[in-house]
Amino acid sequence: MNSIEESIFSRFASGEIRPDKIRYEDDDMLAFDDISPKAPTHILILPKKPIQSIAQMEAGDTELIGKMIYRAKVLAEEMGIAESGYRLTINVGKWGGQAVPYLHIHLLGGQPLNEDIEHFSHGE
Ligand code: AMP
């Protein structure tokens, strides 16, 4: 993993560059489509405050992370996947599968999600 400062999500959060498809933005967070979707709906939600991962989360970040989870819930409703169900995932560190060293929540849904969601690709 690169450093948090070098990560592309850092540049998204600061507004230096914009992700392709933004789904939600406010002063606290940014939500956008994953560039390599693992399900028909695959949105990433990241805080504007730079936090590398849940491992670096502090006690004062609980409200922020709570707001991000609430936003995932609202986005799921907006995307029409709330009733069928969806998955929120946060990968933490190397063995947790975190590729980008900037905290983000995955919102996945739109099809039944088995444990092996890595094998999903559009059109299958
Ligand atoms: P993780 O493995 O939890 O760190 O997830 C990183 C996610 O970021 C992966 O699902 C990637 O497909 C996604 N990703 C990487 N670069 C971009 C980008 N430029 N725009 C949108 N999503 C990205």
PDB file of C-alpha atoms and ligand atoms in Angstrom:
ATOM      1  CA  MET A   1       0.000   0.000   0.000  1.00  0.00           C
ATOM      2  CA  ASN A   2       1.112   3.550  -0.678  1.00  0.00           C
ATOM      3  CA  SER A   3       0.796   6.225   1.988  1.00  0.00           C
ATOM      4  CA  ILE A   4      -2.562   7.833   2.642  1.00  0.00           C
ATOM      5  CA  GLU A   5      -1.326  11.111   1.127  1.00  0.00           C
ATOM      6  CA  GLU A   6      -0.432   9.364  -2.134  1.00  0.00           C
ATOM      7  CA  SER A   7      -3.701   7.461  -2.443  1.00  0.00           C
ATOM      8  CA  ILE A   8      -6.167   8.452  -5.121  1.00  0.00           C
ATOM      9  CA  PHE A   9      -8.956   8.594  -2.524  1.00  0.00           C
ATOM     10  CA  SER A  10      -7.035  11.356  -0.735  1.00  0.00           C
ATOM     11  CA  ARG A  11      -7.180  13.361  -3.935  1.00  0.00           C
ATOM     12  CA  PHE A  12     -10.908  12.606  -4.306  1.00  0.00           C
ATOM     13  CA  ALA A  13     -11.539  13.729  -0.711  1.00  0.00           C
ATOM     14  CA  SER A  14      -9.643  16.995  -1.113  1.00  0.00           C
ATOM     15  CA  GLY A  15     -11.441  17.743  -4.387  1.00  0.00           C
ATOM     16  CA  GLU A  16      -8.187  17.805  -6.334  1.00  0.00           C
ATOM     17  CA  ILE A  17      -9.648  15.244  -8.733  1.00  0.00           C
ATOM     18  CA  ARG A  18     -13.197  13.969  -9.123  1.00  0.00           C
ATOM     19  CA  PRO A  19     -14.378  10.368  -9.322  1.00  0.00           C
ATOM     20  CA  ASP A  20     -16.326   9.422 -12.459  1.00  0.00           C
ATOM     21  CA  LYS A  21     -19.772   8.957 -10.944  1.00  0.00           C
ATOM     22  CA  ILE A  22     -20.538  10.783  -7.700  1.00  0.00           C
ATOM     23  CA  ARG A  23     -23.633   9.517  -5.850  1.00  0.00           C
ATOM     24  CA  TYR A  24     -23.531  11.799  -2.810  1.00  0.00           C
ATOM     25  CA  GLU A  25     -21.380  14.551  -1.342  1.00  0.00           C
ATOM     26  CA  ASP A  26     -21.490  16.812   1.699  1.00  0.00           C
ATOM     27  CA  ASP A  27     -18.922  18.458   3.996  1.00  0.00           C
ATOM     28  CA  ASP A  28     -18.164  15.136   5.702  1.00  0.00           C
ATOM     29  CA  MET A  29     -18.070  12.536   2.951  1.00  0.00           C
ATOM     30  CA  LEU A  30     -18.057  11.587  -0.703  1.00  0.00           C
ATOM     31  CA  ALA A  31     -19.814   8.582  -2.277  1.00  0.00           C
ATOM     32  CA  PHE A  32     -19.085   7.362  -5.789  1.00  0.00           C
ATOM     33  CA  ASP A  33     -19.231   4.266  -7.997  1.00  0.00           C
ATOM     34  CA  ASP A  34     -16.411   1.761  -7.680  1.00  0.00           C
ATOM     35  CA  ILE A  35     -14.360   1.751 -10.874  1.00  0.00           C
ATOM     36  CA  SER A  36     -14.308  -2.052 -10.892  1.00  0.00           C
ATOM     37  CA  PRO A  37     -17.746  -3.088  -9.592  1.00  0.00           C
ATOM     38  CA  LYS A  38     -18.096  -6.437  -7.800  1.00  0.00           C
ATOM     39  CA  ALA A  39     -21.914  -6.249  -7.922  1.00  0.00           C
ATOM     40  CA  PRO A  40     -24.515  -4.333  -9.995  1.00  0.00           C
ATOM     41  CA  THR A  41     -24.466  -1.634  -7.292  1.00  0.00           C
ATOM     42  CA  HIS A  42     -21.011  -0.989  -5.866  1.00  0.00           C
ATOM     43  CA  ILE A  43     -20.579   2.393  -4.217  1.00  0.00           C
ATOM     44  CA  LEU A  44     -17.666   3.564  -2.087  1.00  0.00           C
ATOM     45  CA  ILE A  45     -18.182   6.053   0.739  1.00  0.00           C
ATOM     46  CA  LEU A  46     -15.172   7.867   2.142  1.00  0.00           C
ATOM     47  CA  PRO A  47     -14.710  10.593   4.733  1.00  0.00           C
ATOM     48  CA  LYS A  48     -13.280  13.939   3.698  1.00  0.00           C
ATOM     49  CA  LYS A  49     -11.215  13.831   6.869  1.00  0.00           C
ATOM     50  CA  PRO A  50      -8.143  11.753   6.005  1.00  0.00           C
ATOM     51  CA  ILE A  51      -8.285   8.473   7.970  1.00  0.00           C
ATOM     52  CA  GLN A  52      -6.135   5.662   6.641  1.00  0.00           C
ATOM     53  CA  SER A  53      -8.262   2.798   7.872  1.00  0.00           C
ATOM     54  CA  ILE A  54     -10.485   1.668  10.749  1.00  0.00           C
ATOM     55  CA  ALA A  55      -7.215   0.806  12.488  1.00  0.00           C
ATOM     56  CA  GLN A  56      -6.470   4.540  12.647  1.00  0.00           C
ATOM     57  CA  MET A  57      -9.990   5.535  13.698  1.00  0.00           C
ATOM     58  CA  GLU A  58     -10.165   7.603  16.894  1.00  0.00           C
ATOM     59  CA  ALA A  59     -12.941   7.878  19.485  1.00  0.00           C
ATOM     60  CA  GLY A  60     -13.882  11.282  18.052  1.00  0.00           C
ATOM     61  CA  ASP A  61     -14.587   9.722  14.640  1.00  0.00           C
ATOM     62  CA  THR A  62     -17.610   7.708  15.758  1.00  0.00           C
ATOM     63  CA  GLU A  63     -20.167  10.313  14.681  1.00  0.00           C
ATOM     64  CA  LEU A  64     -18.524  10.661  11.269  1.00  0.00           C
ATOM     65  CA  ILE A  65     -18.446   6.903  10.660  1.00  0.00           C
ATOM     66  CA  GLY A  66     -22.034   6.663  11.874  1.00  0.00           C
ATOM     67  CA  LYS A  67     -23.057   9.299   9.348  1.00  0.00           C
ATOM     68  CA  MET A  68     -21.308   7.342   6.599  1.00  0.00           C
ATOM     69  CA  ILE A  69     -23.185   4.160   7.525  1.00  0.00           C
ATOM     70  CA  TYR A  70     -26.455   6.086   7.602  1.00  0.00           C
ATOM     71  CA  ARG A  71     -25.647   7.466   4.140  1.00  0.00           C
ATOM     72  CA  ALA A  72     -25.012   3.926   2.886  1.00  0.00           C
ATOM     73  CA  LYS A  73     -28.497   3.017   4.079  1.00  0.00           C
ATOM     74  CA  VAL A  74     -30.041   6.005   2.260  1.00  0.00           C
ATOM     75  CA  LEU A  75     -28.060   5.295  -0.895  1.00  0.00           C
ATOM     76  CA  ALA A  76     -29.241   1.671  -0.806  1.00  0.00           C
ATOM     77  CA  GLU A  77     -32.830   2.950  -0.748  1.00  0.00           C
ATOM     78  CA  GLU A  78     -32.118   5.346  -3.616  1.00  0.00           C
ATOM     79  CA  MET A  79     -30.490   2.580  -5.653  1.00  0.00           C
ATOM     80  CA  GLY A  80     -33.518   0.329  -5.108  1.00  0.00           C
ATOM     81  CA  ILE A  81     -31.589  -2.420  -3.323  1.00  0.00           C
ATOM     82  CA  ALA A  82     -32.802  -1.851   0.238  1.00  0.00           C
ATOM     83  CA  GLU A  83     -35.637  -4.346   0.146  1.00  0.00           C
ATOM     84  CA  SER A  84     -33.653  -7.180  -1.420  1.00  0.00           C
ATOM     85  CA  GLY A  85     -30.717  -6.591   0.906  1.00  0.00           C
ATOM     86  CA  TYR A  86     -27.130  -5.503   0.512  1.00  0.00           C
ATOM     87  CA  ARG A  87     -23.720  -5.664   2.129  1.00  0.00           C
ATOM     88  CA  LEU A  88     -21.547  -3.038   3.756  1.00  0.00           C
ATOM     89  CA  THR A  89     -17.878  -3.940   3.887  1.00  0.00           C
ATOM     90  CA  ILE A  90     -14.839  -2.227   5.350  1.00  0.00           C
ATOM     91  CA  ASN A  91     -11.515  -3.879   4.572  1.00  0.00           C
ATOM     92  CA  VAL A  92      -8.783  -3.168   7.101  1.00  0.00           C
ATOM     93  CA  GLY A  93      -5.095  -3.525   6.312  1.00  0.00           C
ATOM     94  CA  LYS A  94      -3.191  -6.044   4.248  1.00  0.00           C
ATOM     95  CA  TRP A  95      -4.776  -9.274   5.429  1.00  0.00           C
ATOM     96  CA  GLY A  96      -8.182  -7.614   5.490  1.00  0.00           C
ATOM     97  CA  GLY A  97      -7.844  -7.001   1.761  1.00  0.00           C
ATOM     98  CA  GLN A  98      -7.545  -3.225   1.910  1.00  0.00           C
ATOM     99  CA  ALA A  99      -5.892  -2.098  -1.332  1.00  0.00           C
ATOM    100  CA  VAL A 100      -6.372   1.661  -0.994  1.00  0.00           C
ATOM    101  CA  PRO A 101      -4.921   3.176   2.207  1.00  0.00           C
ATOM    102  CA  TYR A 102      -7.816   5.576   2.797  1.00  0.00           C
ATOM    103  CA  LEU A 103     -10.855   4.529   4.830  1.00  0.00           C
ATOM    104  CA  HIS A 104     -13.878   3.619   2.707  1.00  0.00           C
ATOM    105  CA  ILE A 105     -17.113   1.683   3.088  1.00  0.00           C
ATOM    106  CA  HIS A 106     -18.219  -0.584   0.238  1.00  0.00           C
ATOM    107  CA  LEU A 107     -21.972  -0.690  -0.472  1.00  0.00           C
ATOM    108  CA  LEU A 108     -22.701  -3.782  -2.555  1.00  0.00           C
ATOM    109  CA  GLY A 109     -26.004  -5.103  -3.831  1.00  0.00           C
ATOM    110  CA  GLY A 110     -28.302  -5.749  -6.748  1.00  0.00           C
ATOM    111  CA  GLN A 111     -27.792  -9.505  -6.821  1.00  0.00           C
ATOM    112  CA  PRO A 112     -27.474 -12.296  -4.262  1.00  0.00           C
ATOM    113  CA  LEU A 113     -24.057 -11.889  -2.683  1.00  0.00           C
ATOM    114  CA  ASN A 114     -22.260 -15.081  -1.856  1.00  0.00           C
ATOM    115  CA  GLU A 115     -19.016 -15.099   0.067  1.00  0.00           C
ATOM    116  CA  ASP A 116     -17.035 -15.087  -3.141  1.00  0.00           C
ATOM    117  CA  ILE A 117     -18.115 -11.748  -4.584  1.00  0.00           C
ATOM    118  CA  GLU A 118     -14.716 -11.172  -6.202  1.00  0.00           C
ATOM    119  CA  HIS A 119     -15.866 -13.331  -9.115  1.00  0.00           C
ATOM    120  CA  PHE A 120     -18.717 -11.055 -10.113  1.00  0.00           C
ATOM    121  CA  SER A 121     -18.430  -9.237 -13.371  1.00  0.00           C
ATOM    122  CA  HIS A 122     -21.050  -7.251 -15.266  1.00  0.00           C
ATOM    123  CA  GLY A 123     -23.017  -9.120 -17.876  1.00  0.00           C
ATOM    124  CA  GLU A 124     -22.735 -12.551 -16.291  1.00  0.00           C
TER     125      GLU A 124
HETATM  126  P1  AMP B   1     -10.262  -1.965  -0.895  1.00  0.00           P
HETATM  127  O1  AMP B   1      -9.701  -3.247  -1.433  1.00  0.00           O
HETATM  128  O2  AMP B   1     -11.240  -2.147   0.202  1.00  0.00           O
HETATM  129  O3  AMP B   1      -9.155  -0.992  -0.559  1.00  0.00           O
HETATM  130  O4  AMP B   1     -11.114  -1.348  -2.061  1.00  0.00           O
HETATM  131  C1  AMP B   1     -10.593  -0.479  -2.997  1.00  0.00           C
HETATM  132  C2  AMP B   1     -11.646  -0.299  -4.064  1.00  0.00           C
HETATM  133  O5  AMP B   1     -11.371   0.922  -4.748  1.00  0.00           O
HETATM  134  C3  AMP B   1     -11.669  -1.399  -5.120  1.00  0.00           C
HETATM  135  O6  AMP B   1     -12.959  -1.979  -5.147  1.00  0.00           O
HETATM  136  C4  AMP B   1     -11.330  -0.666  -6.415  1.00  0.00           C
HETATM  137  O7  AMP B   1     -12.041  -1.187  -7.520  1.00  0.00           O
HETATM  138  C5  AMP B   1     -11.715   0.769  -6.088  1.00  0.00           C
HETATM  139  N1  AMP B   1     -11.027   1.820  -6.829  1.00  0.00           N
HETATM  140  C6  AMP B   1      -9.698   1.937  -7.022  1.00  0.00           C
HETATM  141  N2  AMP B   1      -9.409   3.048  -7.730  1.00  0.00           N
HETATM  142  C7  AMP B   1     -10.599   3.652  -7.968  1.00  0.00           C
HETATM  143  C8  AMP B   1     -10.984   4.836  -8.658  1.00  0.00           C
HETATM  144  N3  AMP B   1     -10.094   5.620  -9.249  1.00  0.00           N
HETATM  145  N4  AMP B   1     -12.293   5.166  -8.717  1.00  0.00           N
HETATM  146  C9  AMP B   1     -13.217   4.355  -8.139  1.00  0.00           C
HETATM  147  N5  AMP B   1     -12.918   3.227  -7.480  1.00  0.00           N
HETATM  148  C10 AMP B   1     -11.637   2.870  -7.402  1.00  0.00           C
END
